[in-house]
PDB file of C-alpha atoms in Angstrom:
ATOM      1  CA  UNK A1449      19.095   3.766  11.124  1.00  0.00           C
ATOM      2  CA  UNK A1450      17.760   7.306  10.931  1.00  0.00           C
ATOM      3  CA  UNK A1451      14.731   7.980   8.734  1.00  0.00           C
ATOM      4  CA  UNK A1452      14.067   4.260   8.273  1.00  0.00           C
ATOM      5  CA  UNK A1453      10.917   3.889   6.171  1.00  0.00           C
ATOM      6  CA  UNK A1454       8.821   1.135   7.728  1.00  0.00           C
ATOM      7  CA  UNK A1455       6.325   1.447   4.865  1.00  0.00           C
ATOM      8  CA  UNK A1456       8.942   0.325   2.360  1.00  0.00           C
ATOM      9  CA  UNK A1457       7.092  -2.488   0.592  1.00  0.00           C
ATOM     10  CA  UNK A1458       9.981  -4.943   0.895  1.00  0.00           C
ATOM     11  CA  UNK A1459      10.299  -4.393   4.649  1.00  0.00           C
ATOM     12  CA  UNK A1460       6.547  -4.297   5.245  1.00  0.00           C
ATOM     13  CA  UNK A1461       6.051  -7.671   3.560  1.00  0.00           C
ATOM     14  CA  UNK A1462       8.953  -9.175   5.478  1.00  0.00           C
ATOM     15  CA  UNK A1463       7.456  -7.926   8.739  1.00  0.00           C
ATOM     16  CA  UNK A1464       3.745  -8.683   8.299  1.00  0.00           C
ATOM     17  CA  UNK A1465       3.615 -10.974   5.265  1.00  0.00           C
ATOM     18  CA  UNK A1466       5.703 -13.880   6.544  1.00  0.00           C
ATOM     19  CA  UNK A1467       4.162 -16.907   8.253  1.00  0.00           C
ATOM     20  CA  UNK A1468       7.111 -16.899  10.669  1.00  0.00           C
ATOM     21  CA  UNK A1469       5.708 -13.667  12.129  1.00  0.00           C
ATOM     22  CA  UNK A1470       1.996 -14.227  11.644  1.00  0.00           C
ATOM     23  CA  UNK A1471       1.458 -13.359  15.301  1.00  0.00           C
ATOM     24  CA  UNK A1472       2.458  -9.784  14.375  1.00  0.00           C
ATOM     25  CA  UNK A1473       0.055  -9.749  11.443  1.00  0.00           C
ATOM     26  CA  UNK A1474      -2.744 -10.996  13.677  1.00  0.00           C
ATOM     27  CA  UNK A1475      -1.915  -8.313  16.244  1.00  0.00           C
ATOM     28  CA  UNK A1476      -2.094  -5.646  13.525  1.00  0.00           C
ATOM     29  CA  UNK A1477      -5.368  -6.971  12.073  1.00  0.00           C
ATOM     30  CA  UNK A1478      -7.099  -7.541  15.405  1.00  0.00           C
ATOM     31  CA  UNK A1479      -6.105  -4.027  16.423  1.00  0.00           C
ATOM     32  CA  UNK A1480      -7.240  -2.301  13.224  1.00  0.00           C
ATOM     33  CA  UNK A1481     -10.472  -4.322  13.108  1.00  0.00           C
ATOM     34  CA  UNK A1482     -11.113  -3.605  16.811  1.00  0.00           C
ATOM     35  CA  UNK A1483     -11.449  -7.238  17.845  1.00  0.00           C
ATOM     36  CA  UNK A1484     -11.776  -8.100  21.535  1.00  0.00           C
ATOM     37  CA  UNK A1485     -10.898 -11.274  23.455  1.00  0.00           C
ATOM     38  CA  UNK A1486     -14.184 -12.897  22.426  1.00  0.00           C
ATOM     39  CA  UNK A1487     -14.001 -12.500  18.649  1.00  0.00           C
ATOM     40  CA  UNK A1488     -10.367 -11.911  17.753  1.00  0.00           C
ATOM     41  CA  UNK A1489      -8.744 -13.761  14.856  1.00  0.00           C
ATOM     42  CA  UNK A1490      -6.549 -16.646  15.970  1.00  0.00           C
ATOM     43  CA  UNK A1491      -4.888 -17.799  12.739  1.00  0.00           C
ATOM     44  CA  UNK A1492      -4.012 -16.570   9.263  1.00  0.00           C
ATOM     45  CA  UNK A1493      -2.931 -18.181   5.981  1.00  0.00           C
ATOM     46  CA  UNK A1494      -1.002 -16.039   3.500  1.00  0.00           C
ATOM     47  CA  UNK A1495      -1.949 -16.276  -0.163  1.00  0.00           C
ATOM     48  CA  UNK A1496      -0.231 -15.284  -3.402  1.00  0.00           C
ATOM     49  CA  UNK A1497       0.619 -11.568  -3.239  1.00  0.00           C
ATOM     50  CA  UNK A1498       0.652 -10.875  -6.995  1.00  0.00           C
ATOM     51  CA  UNK A1499      -2.194 -11.241  -9.473  1.00  0.00           C
ATOM     52  CA  UNK A1500      -1.701 -11.477 -13.232  1.00  0.00           C
ATOM     53  CA  UNK A1501      -2.738  -8.485 -15.373  1.00  0.00           C
ATOM     54  CA  UNK A1502      -6.445  -8.553 -16.215  1.00  0.00           C
ATOM     55  CA  UNK A1503      -7.005  -5.099 -17.690  1.00  0.00           C
ATOM     56  CA  UNK A1504      -6.761  -4.372 -21.417  1.00  0.00           C
ATOM     57  CA  UNK A1505      -3.807  -2.032 -20.957  1.00  0.00           C
ATOM     58  CA  UNK A1506      -1.832  -4.721 -19.135  1.00  0.00           C
ATOM     59  CA  UNK A1507      -1.645  -2.928 -15.801  1.00  0.00           C
ATOM     60  CA  UNK A1508      -0.623  -5.214 -12.998  1.00  0.00           C
ATOM     61  CA  UNK A1509      -2.941  -5.715 -10.046  1.00  0.00           C
ATOM     62  CA  UNK A1510      -0.756  -6.023  -6.983  1.00  0.00           C
ATOM     63  CA  UNK A1511      -1.705  -6.681  -3.377  1.00  0.00           C
ATOM     64  CA  UNK A1512       0.918  -6.170  -0.698  1.00  0.00           C
ATOM     65  CA  UNK A1513      -0.472  -8.805   1.694  1.00  0.00           C
ATOM     66  CA  UNK A1514      -3.365 -11.157   0.891  1.00  0.00           C
ATOM     67  CA  UNK A1515      -4.603 -13.722   3.405  1.00  0.00           C
ATOM     68  CA  UNK A1516      -7.409 -15.897   4.769  1.00  0.00           C
ATOM     69  CA  UNK A1517      -8.317 -15.651   8.439  1.00  0.00           C
ATOM     70  CA  UNK A1518      -9.427 -18.562  10.604  1.00  0.00           C
ATOM     71  CA  UNK A1519     -13.177 -17.890  10.097  1.00  0.00           C
ATOM     72  CA  UNK A1520     -12.811 -17.680   6.309  1.00  0.00           C
ATOM     73  CA  UNK A1521     -12.654 -13.890   6.172  1.00  0.00           C
ATOM     74  CA  UNK A1522     -10.583 -12.633   3.237  1.00  0.00           C
ATOM     75  CA  UNK A1523      -8.254  -9.691   3.823  1.00  0.00           C
ATOM     76  CA  UNK A1524      -5.773  -7.657   1.846  1.00  0.00           C
ATOM     77  CA  UNK A1525      -3.455  -5.006   3.251  1.00  0.00           C
ATOM     78  CA  UNK A1526      -2.058  -2.449   0.853  1.00  0.00           C
ATOM     79  CA  UNK A1527       0.537   0.190   1.621  1.00  0.00           C
ATOM     80  CA  UNK A1528       0.609   3.323  -0.530  1.00  0.00           C
ATOM     81  CA  UNK A1529       3.497   5.751  -0.078  1.00  0.00           C
ATOM     82  CA  UNK A1530       3.098   7.953  -3.168  1.00  0.00           C
ATOM     83  CA  UNK A1531      -0.057  10.136  -3.302  1.00  0.00           C
ATOM     84  CA  UNK A1532      -2.698   8.558  -5.534  1.00  0.00           C
ATOM     85  CA  UNK A1533      -6.035  10.239  -6.253  1.00  0.00           C
ATOM     86  CA  UNK A1534      -7.921   7.079  -7.194  1.00  0.00           C
ATOM     87  CA  UNK A1535      -7.272   5.065  -4.028  1.00  0.00           C
ATOM     88  CA  UNK A1536     -11.001   4.437  -3.501  1.00  0.00           C
ATOM     89  CA  UNK A1537     -11.438   3.023  -6.998  1.00  0.00           C
ATOM     90  CA  UNK A1538      -8.295   0.921  -6.761  1.00  0.00           C
ATOM     91  CA  UNK A1539      -9.200  -0.439  -3.348  1.00  0.00           C
ATOM     92  CA  UNK A1540     -12.700  -1.320  -4.540  1.00  0.00           C
ATOM     93  CA  UNK A1541     -11.212  -3.067  -7.579  1.00  0.00           C
ATOM     94  CA  UNK A1542      -8.877  -5.150  -5.414  1.00  0.00           C
ATOM     95  CA  UNK A1543     -11.726  -5.895  -3.023  1.00  0.00           C
ATOM     96  CA  UNK A1544     -14.011  -7.059  -5.864  1.00  0.00           C
ATOM     97  CA  UNK A1545     -11.360  -9.426  -7.196  1.00  0.00           C
ATOM     98  CA  UNK A1546     -10.701 -10.817  -3.740  1.00  0.00           C
ATOM     99  CA  UNK A1547     -14.435 -11.361  -3.173  1.00  0.00           C
ATOM    100  CA  UNK A1548     -15.207 -12.905  -6.572  1.00  0.00           C
ATOM    101  CA  UNK A1549     -12.207 -15.242  -6.535  1.00  0.00           C
ATOM    102  CA  UNK A1550     -13.678 -17.120  -3.569  1.00  0.00           C
ATOM    103  CA  UNK A1551     -16.161 -19.011  -5.763  1.00  0.00           C
ATOM    104  CA  UNK A1552     -15.278 -21.652  -8.270  1.00  0.00           C
ATOM    105  CA  UNK A1553     -17.547 -22.190 -11.271  1.00  0.00           C
ATOM    106  CA  UNK A1554     -20.927 -23.555 -10.167  1.00  0.00           C
ATOM    107  CA  UNK A1555     -20.359 -22.858  -6.463  1.00  0.00           C
ATOM    108  CA  UNK A1556     -23.175 -21.460  -4.320  1.00  0.00           C
ATOM    109  CA  UNK A1557     -23.250 -17.821  -3.184  1.00  0.00           C
ATOM    110  CA  UNK A1558     -23.773 -18.891   0.418  1.00  0.00           C
ATOM    111  CA  UNK A1559     -20.151 -19.996   0.453  1.00  0.00           C
ATOM    112  CA  UNK A1560     -18.962 -16.396   0.054  1.00  0.00           C
ATOM    113  CA  UNK A1561     -17.174 -14.960   3.080  1.00  0.00           C
ATOM    114  CA  UNK A1562     -16.558 -11.416   4.237  1.00  0.00           C
ATOM    115  CA  UNK A1563     -13.778  -9.539   2.438  1.00  0.00           C
ATOM    116  CA  UNK A1564     -11.848  -6.690   4.071  1.00  0.00           C
ATOM    117  CA  UNK A1565      -9.509  -4.225   2.352  1.00  0.00           C
ATOM    118  CA  UNK A1566      -7.096  -2.218   4.523  1.00  0.00           C
ATOM    119  CA  UNK A1567      -5.247   0.735   3.000  1.00  0.00           C
ATOM    120  CA  UNK A1568      -2.305   2.123   4.963  1.00  0.00           C
ATOM    121  CA  UNK A1569      -1.527   5.537   3.450  1.00  0.00           C
ATOM    122  CA  UNK A1570       1.482   7.786   3.942  1.00  0.00           C
ATOM    123  CA  UNK A1571      -0.488  10.818   2.724  1.00  0.00           C
ATOM    124  CA  UNK A1572      -3.775  12.644   3.369  1.00  0.00           C
ATOM    125  CA  UNK A1573      -6.470  11.199   1.132  1.00  0.00           C
ATOM    126  CA  UNK A1574      -9.917  11.807   2.649  1.00  0.00           C
ATOM    127  CA  UNK A1575      -9.963  15.597   2.710  1.00  0.00           C
ATOM    128  CA  UNK A1576     -13.350  15.887   4.449  1.00  0.00           C
ATOM    129  CA  UNK A1577     -12.449  13.475   7.253  1.00  0.00           C
ATOM    130  CA  UNK A1578     -10.526  14.486  10.374  1.00  0.00           C
ATOM    131  CA  UNK A1579     -10.031  11.022  11.871  1.00  0.00           C
ATOM    132  CA  UNK A1580      -7.043   8.911  10.855  1.00  0.00           C
ATOM    133  CA  UNK A1581      -9.096   5.695  10.657  1.00  0.00           C
ATOM    134  CA  UNK A1582     -12.198   5.603   8.432  1.00  0.00           C
ATOM    135  CA  UNK A1583     -14.286   2.527   7.611  1.00  0.00           C
ATOM    136  CA  UNK A1584     -16.695   2.132   4.678  1.00  0.00           C
ATOM    137  CA  UNK A1585     -19.542  -0.365   4.233  1.00  0.00           C
ATOM    138  CA  UNK A1586     -22.502  -0.787   1.850  1.00  0.00           C
ATOM    139  CA  UNK A1587     -25.416   1.188   3.352  1.00  0.00           C
ATOM    140  CA  UNK A1588     -28.944   2.349   2.476  1.00  0.00           C
ATOM    141  CA  UNK A1589     -28.644   6.053   1.554  1.00  0.00           C
ATOM    142  CA  UNK A1590     -31.823   6.916   3.514  1.00  0.00           C
ATOM    143  CA  UNK A1591     -31.942   4.643   6.550  1.00  0.00           C
ATOM    144  CA  UNK A1592     -28.143   4.058   6.704  1.00  0.00           C
ATOM    145  CA  UNK A1593     -28.861   0.385   7.417  1.00  0.00           C
ATOM    146  CA  UNK A1594     -26.160  -2.017   6.281  1.00  0.00           C
ATOM    147  CA  UNK A1595     -27.047  -4.194   3.288  1.00  0.00           C
ATOM    148  CA  UNK A1596     -24.405  -6.808   4.080  1.00  0.00           C
ATOM    149  CA  UNK A1597     -21.339  -7.092   6.264  1.00  0.00           C
ATOM    150  CA  UNK A1598     -19.401  -8.784   3.439  1.00  0.00           C
ATOM    151  CA  UNK A1599     -17.772  -5.555   2.300  1.00  0.00           C
ATOM    152  CA  UNK A1600     -15.504  -3.495   4.535  1.00  0.00           C
ATOM    153  CA  UNK A1601     -12.848  -1.027   3.354  1.00  0.00           C
ATOM    154  CA  UNK A1602     -10.490   0.738   5.766  1.00  0.00           C
ATOM    155  CA  UNK A1603      -8.343   3.822   5.183  1.00  0.00           C
ATOM    156  CA  UNK A1604      -5.557   4.529   7.686  1.00  0.00           C
ATOM    157  CA  UNK A1605      -3.943   7.926   7.028  1.00  0.00           C
ATOM    158  CA  UNK A1606      -0.623   8.291   8.826  1.00  0.00           C
ATOM    159  CA  UNK A1607      -0.296  12.115   8.556  1.00  0.00           C
ATOM    160  CA  UNK A1608      -3.513  12.495  10.567  1.00  0.00           C
ATOM    161  CA  UNK A1609      -2.348  10.169  13.330  1.00  0.00           C
ATOM    162  CA  UNK A1610      -1.412  11.568  16.734  1.00  0.00           C
ATOM    163  CA  UNK A1611      -1.031   9.505  19.871  1.00  0.00           C
ATOM    164  CA  UNK A1612      -3.244  11.115  22.524  1.00  0.00           C
ATOM    165  CA  UNK A1613      -2.452   9.103  25.635  1.00  0.00           C
ATOM    166  CA  UNK A1614       0.420   6.611  25.708  1.00  0.00           C
ATOM    167  CA  UNK A1615      -0.913   5.091  28.926  1.00  0.00           C
ATOM    168  CA  UNK A1616      -4.248   4.112  27.336  1.00  0.00           C
ATOM    169  CA  UNK A1617      -3.004   3.122  23.921  1.00  0.00           C
ATOM    170  CA  UNK A1618      -4.968   0.662  21.769  1.00  0.00           C
ATOM    171  CA  UNK A1619      -3.308  -1.952  19.568  1.00  0.00           C
ATOM    172  CA  UNK A1620      -4.262  -0.096  16.373  1.00  0.00           C
ATOM    173  CA  UNK A1621      -2.706   3.106  17.753  1.00  0.00           C
ATOM    174  CA  UNK A1622       0.452   1.233  18.734  1.00  0.00           C
ATOM    175  CA  UNK A1623       0.889  -0.063  15.196  1.00  0.00           C
ATOM    176  CA  UNK A1624       0.191   3.334  13.622  1.00  0.00           C
ATOM    177  CA  UNK A1625       2.720   4.895  15.991  1.00  0.00           C
ATOM    178  CA  UNK A1626       5.268   2.322  14.852  1.00  0.00           C
ATOM    179  CA  UNK A1627       4.671   2.797  11.117  1.00  0.00           C
ATOM    180  CA  UNK A1628       4.405   6.587  11.348  1.00  0.00           C
ATOM    181  CA  UNK A1629       8.075   7.018  12.232  1.00  0.00           C
ATOM    182  CA  UNK A1630       7.113   9.901  14.542  1.00  0.00           C
ATOM    183  CA  UNK A1631       8.231   8.185  17.742  1.00  0.00           C
ATOM    184  CA  UNK A1632      11.681   7.344  19.065  1.00  0.00           C
ATOM    185  CA  UNK A1633      12.920   3.885  20.043  1.00  0.00           C
ATOM    186  CA  UNK A1634      12.474   4.876  23.699  1.00  0.00           C
ATOM    187  CA  UNK A1635       8.852   5.853  23.094  1.00  0.00           C
ATOM    188  CA  UNK A1636       8.244   2.641  21.161  1.00  0.00           C
ATOM    189  CA  UNK A1637       9.649   0.674  24.088  1.00  0.00           C
ATOM    190  CA  UNK A1638       7.092   2.375  26.325  1.00  0.00           C
ATOM    191  CA  UNK A1639       4.351   1.559  23.818  1.00  0.00           C
ATOM    192  CA  UNK A1640       5.534  -2.056  23.764  1.00  0.00           C
ATOM    193  CA  UNK A1641       4.649  -2.288  27.467  1.00  0.00           C
ATOM    194  CA  UNK A1642       0.970  -2.449  26.444  1.00  0.00           C
ATOM    195  CA  UNK A1643       1.447  -3.998  22.989  1.00  0.00           C
ATOM    196  CA  UNK A1644       4.248  -6.634  23.143  1.00  0.00           C
ATOM    197  CA  UNK A1645       4.056  -7.185  19.366  1.00  0.00           C
ATOM    198  CA  UNK A1646       5.672  -3.781  18.879  1.00  0.00           C
ATOM    199  CA  UNK A1647       8.737  -4.911  20.823  1.00  0.00           C
ATOM    200  CA  UNK A1648       9.054  -7.915  18.522  1.00  0.00           C
ATOM    201  CA  UNK A1649       8.643  -5.643  15.480  1.00  0.00           C
ATOM    202  CA  UNK A1650      11.452  -3.365  16.674  1.00  0.00           C
ATOM    203  CA  UNK A1651      13.705  -6.378  17.293  1.00  0.00           C
ATOM    204  CA  UNK A1652      12.999  -7.704  13.796  1.00  0.00           C
ATOM    205  CA  UNK A1653      13.738  -4.266  12.361  1.00  0.00           C
ATOM    206  CA  UNK A1654      17.190  -4.327  13.984  1.00  0.00           C
ATOM    207  CA  UNK A1655      17.867  -7.796  12.567  1.00  0.00           C
ATOM    208  CA  UNK A1656      16.652  -6.724   9.128  1.00  0.00           C
ATOM    209  CA  UNK A1657      18.985  -3.720   9.032  1.00  0.00           C
ATOM    210  CA  UNK A1658      21.984  -5.819  10.090  1.00  0.00           C
ATOM    211  CA  UNK A1659      21.499  -8.114   7.101  1.00  0.00           C
ATOM    212  CA  UNK A1660      23.584  -6.585   4.280  1.00  0.00           C
ATOM    213  CA  UNK A1661      21.548  -8.211   1.485  1.00  0.00           C
ATOM    214  CA  UNK A1662      18.189  -7.148   2.940  1.00  0.00           C
ATOM    215  CA  UNK A1663      19.451  -3.650   3.636  1.00  0.00           C
ATOM    216  CA  UNK A1664      20.772  -3.289   0.086  1.00  0.00           C
ATOM    217  CA  UNK A1665      17.417  -4.387  -1.350  1.00  0.00           C
ATOM    218  CA  UNK A1666      15.653  -1.916   0.947  1.00  0.00           C
ATOM    219  CA  UNK A1667      17.934   0.923  -0.180  1.00  0.00           C
ATOM    220  CA  UNK A1668      17.287   0.105  -3.850  1.00  0.00           C
ATOM    221  CA  UNK A1669      13.523   0.330  -3.269  1.00  0.00           C
ATOM    222  CA  UNK A1670      13.958   3.659  -1.516  1.00  0.00           C
ATOM    223  CA  UNK A1671      16.080   4.932  -4.409  1.00  0.00           C
ATOM    224  CA  UNK A1672      13.367   3.894  -6.862  1.00  0.00           C
ATOM    225  CA  UNK A1673      10.817   5.946  -4.918  1.00  0.00           C
ATOM    226  CA  UNK A1674      13.114   8.980  -4.810  1.00  0.00           C
ATOM    227  CA  UNK A1675      13.732   8.640  -8.556  1.00  0.00           C
ATOM    228  CA  UNK A1676       9.991   8.437  -9.114  1.00  0.00           C
ATOM    229  CA  UNK A1677       9.412  11.762  -7.372  1.00  0.00           C
ATOM    230  CA  UNK A1678      12.362  13.343  -9.152  1.00  0.00           C
ATOM    231  CA  UNK A1679      11.296  12.173 -12.574  1.00  0.00           C
ATOM    232  CA  UNK A1680       7.660  13.103 -12.004  1.00  0.00           C
ATOM    233  CA  UNK A1681       8.757  16.669 -11.238  1.00  0.00           C
ATOM    234  CA  UNK A1682      10.831  16.616 -14.413  1.00  0.00           C
ATOM    235  CA  UNK A1683       7.787  15.317 -16.322  1.00  0.00           C
ATOM    236  CA  UNK A1684       5.771  18.325 -15.252  1.00  0.00           C
ATOM    237  CA  UNK A1685       8.474  20.853 -16.080  1.00  0.00           C
ATOM    238  CA  UNK A1686       9.360  19.383 -19.467  1.00  0.00           C
ATOM    239  CA  UNK A1687       5.755  18.726 -20.403  1.00  0.00           C
ATOM    240  CA  UNK A1688       4.764  22.280 -19.514  1.00  0.00           C
ATOM    241  CA  UNK A1689       7.641  23.757 -21.537  1.00  0.00           C
ATOM    242  CA  UNK A1690       6.820  21.677 -24.613  1.00  0.00           C
ATOM    243  CA  UNK A1691       3.176  22.487 -24.215  1.00  0.00           C
ATOM    244  CA  UNK A1692       3.864  26.213 -24.151  1.00  0.00           C
ATOM    245  CA  UNK A1693       6.032  26.013 -27.265  1.00  0.00           C
ATOM    246  CA  UNK A1694       3.466  24.040 -29.219  1.00  0.00           C
ATOM    247  CA  UNK A1695       0.696  26.204 -27.860  1.00  0.00           C
ATOM    248  CA  UNK A1696       2.130  29.216 -29.744  1.00  0.00           C
ATOM    249  CA  UNK A1697       1.456  27.379 -32.996  1.00  0.00           C
ATOM    250  CA  UNK A1698      -1.565  25.199 -32.358  1.00  0.00           C
ATOM    251  CA  UNK A1699      -3.373  26.963 -29.552  1.00  0.00           C
ATOM    252  CA  UNK A1700      -2.391  27.020 -25.896  1.00  0.00           C
ATOM    253  CA  UNK A1701      -4.789  24.337 -24.651  1.00  0.00           C
ATOM    254  CA  UNK A1702      -4.032  21.765 -27.328  1.00  0.00           C
ATOM    255  CA  UNK A1703      -0.302  22.402 -27.079  1.00  0.00           C
ATOM    256  CA  UNK A1704      -0.232  21.989 -23.321  1.00  0.00           C
ATOM    257  CA  UNK A1705      -2.012  18.638 -23.548  1.00  0.00           C
ATOM    258  CA  UNK A1706       0.183  17.254 -26.314  1.00  0.00           C
ATOM    259  CA  UNK A1707       3.375  18.590 -24.774  1.00  0.00           C
ATOM    260  CA  UNK A1708       2.567  17.089 -21.392  1.00  0.00           C
ATOM    261  CA  UNK A1709       1.789  13.698 -22.956  1.00  0.00           C
ATOM    262  CA  UNK A1710       4.959  13.640 -25.072  1.00  0.00           C
ATOM    263  CA  UNK A1711       7.150  14.877 -22.254  1.00  0.00           C
ATOM    264  CA  UNK A1712       5.675  12.390 -19.778  1.00  0.00           C
ATOM    265  CA  UNK A1713       6.114   9.464 -22.152  1.00  0.00           C
ATOM    266  CA  UNK A1714       9.718  10.310 -22.998  1.00  0.00           C
ATOM    267  CA  UNK A1715      10.582  10.762 -19.322  1.00  0.00           C
ATOM    268  CA  UNK A1716       8.839   7.488 -18.485  1.00  0.00           C
ATOM    269  CA  UNK A1717      11.068   5.706 -21.006  1.00  0.00           C
ATOM    270  CA  UNK A1718      14.180   7.334 -19.549  1.00  0.00           C
ATOM    271  CA  UNK A1719      13.043   6.461 -16.024  1.00  0.00           C
ATOM    272  CA  UNK A1720      12.554   2.840 -17.070  1.00  0.00           C
ATOM    273  CA  UNK A1721      16.063   2.735 -18.562  1.00  0.00           C
ATOM    274  CA  UNK A1722      17.610   4.127 -15.363  1.00  0.00           C
ATOM    275  CA  UNK A1723      15.684   1.708 -13.168  1.00  0.00           C
ATOM    276  CA  UNK A1724      16.624  -1.238 -15.408  1.00  0.00           C
ATOM    277  CA  UNK A1725      20.280  -0.264 -14.985  1.00  0.00           C
ATOM    278  CA  UNK A1726      19.738  -0.461 -11.215  1.00  0.00           C
ATOM    279  CA  UNK A1727      18.207  -3.923 -11.722  1.00  0.00           C
ATOM    280  CA  UNK A1728      14.826  -2.885 -10.337  1.00  0.00           C
ATOM    281  CA  UNK A1729      12.065  -5.469 -10.833  1.00  0.00           C
ATOM    282  CA  UNK A1730      10.119  -4.931 -14.095  1.00  0.00           C
ATOM    283  CA  UNK A1731       6.761  -5.055 -12.323  1.00  0.00           C
ATOM    284  CA  UNK A1732       7.889  -2.342  -9.929  1.00  0.00           C
ATOM    285  CA  UNK A1733       9.087  -0.221 -12.874  1.00  0.00           C
ATOM    286  CA  UNK A1734       5.682  -0.637 -14.508  1.00  0.00           C
ATOM    287  CA  UNK A1735       4.001   0.510 -11.318  1.00  0.00           C
ATOM    288  CA  UNK A1736       6.065   3.696 -11.071  1.00  0.00           C
ATOM    289  CA  UNK A1737       6.168   4.654 -14.796  1.00  0.00           C
ATOM    290  CA  UNK A1738       2.730   3.426 -16.011  1.00  0.00           C
ATOM    291  CA  UNK A1739       4.508   1.722 -18.908  1.00  0.00           C
ATOM    292  CA  UNK A1740       3.300  -1.794 -19.673  1.00  0.00           C
ATOM    293  CA  UNK A1741       5.462  -4.782 -18.785  1.00  0.00           C
ATOM    294  CA  UNK A1742       5.751  -5.521 -22.519  1.00  0.00           C
ATOM    295  CA  UNK A1743       7.086  -2.000 -23.247  1.00  0.00           C
ATOM    296  CA  UNK A1744       9.657  -2.304 -20.463  1.00  0.00           C
ATOM    297  CA  UNK A1745      10.806  -5.705 -21.713  1.00  0.00           C
ATOM    298  CA  UNK A1746      11.258  -4.207 -25.192  1.00  0.00           C
ATOM    299  CA  UNK A1747      13.300  -1.319 -23.751  1.00  0.00           C
ATOM    300  CA  UNK A1748      15.412  -3.842 -21.839  1.00  0.00           C
ATOM    301  CA  UNK A1749      16.080  -5.856 -25.011  1.00  0.00           C
ATOM    302  CA  UNK A1750      17.082  -2.725 -26.921  1.00  0.00           C
TER     303      UNK A1750
END
């Protein structure tokens, strides 16, 4: 299938979030975390992928893949396709929940284990960084000494990725090459010579696409993303027009703000209606429209 999006959340979870293929997940994690034969992770247990809303506005906290590794290390892998300016804040929020949820009431702090957040991004996020893989820890601002190794946040930016030497490819590079969609099946077969997990991933991809039900679900997710971009562009145009009209009466600045807000909200409602007609999951609609789950349920009832 041409232009197959391997970062589609449904496909990504099927590929790396299923215990049947945990060897692929371990290959991905050991590669990204630069583990060698002496300290690589040997097992993984997948946990619940969705957390209940905790914020006052009812926004849903959602992790694409959440798991425990064999040494107790906690890890979450999140894929973000649509550009999002607050990725750092969101990743830190997810990390903090993952870290704090380790302890039950009255438990000792020494039981806490390292928590790692991995963000796989389909857009440029770190404007001042040239490398595609950037890692953040908690450091002293003067000495740059690490306070603790319990916090580790990774950003993998696909647009910045370029494979330099296919003959000396590392596991992390092999996986980024696969998810980037920049390389042909023939090139991926060559990459699989050094990273066998990629061959298995390509074979699973073929099986996935041959399944009519899975393929239909994938196409619906892709349509939802396209609609999101389309409606967001409409938000901007309609909001700007309404803002200009109101600005003639109330002052340009105030009118622009109110017009944008009204236009965005009305378009969000229309977007939710369209997505409900396509039987898109309510939580996914909430994610793309910023409407609360309760608002969407009310729209659905009406």
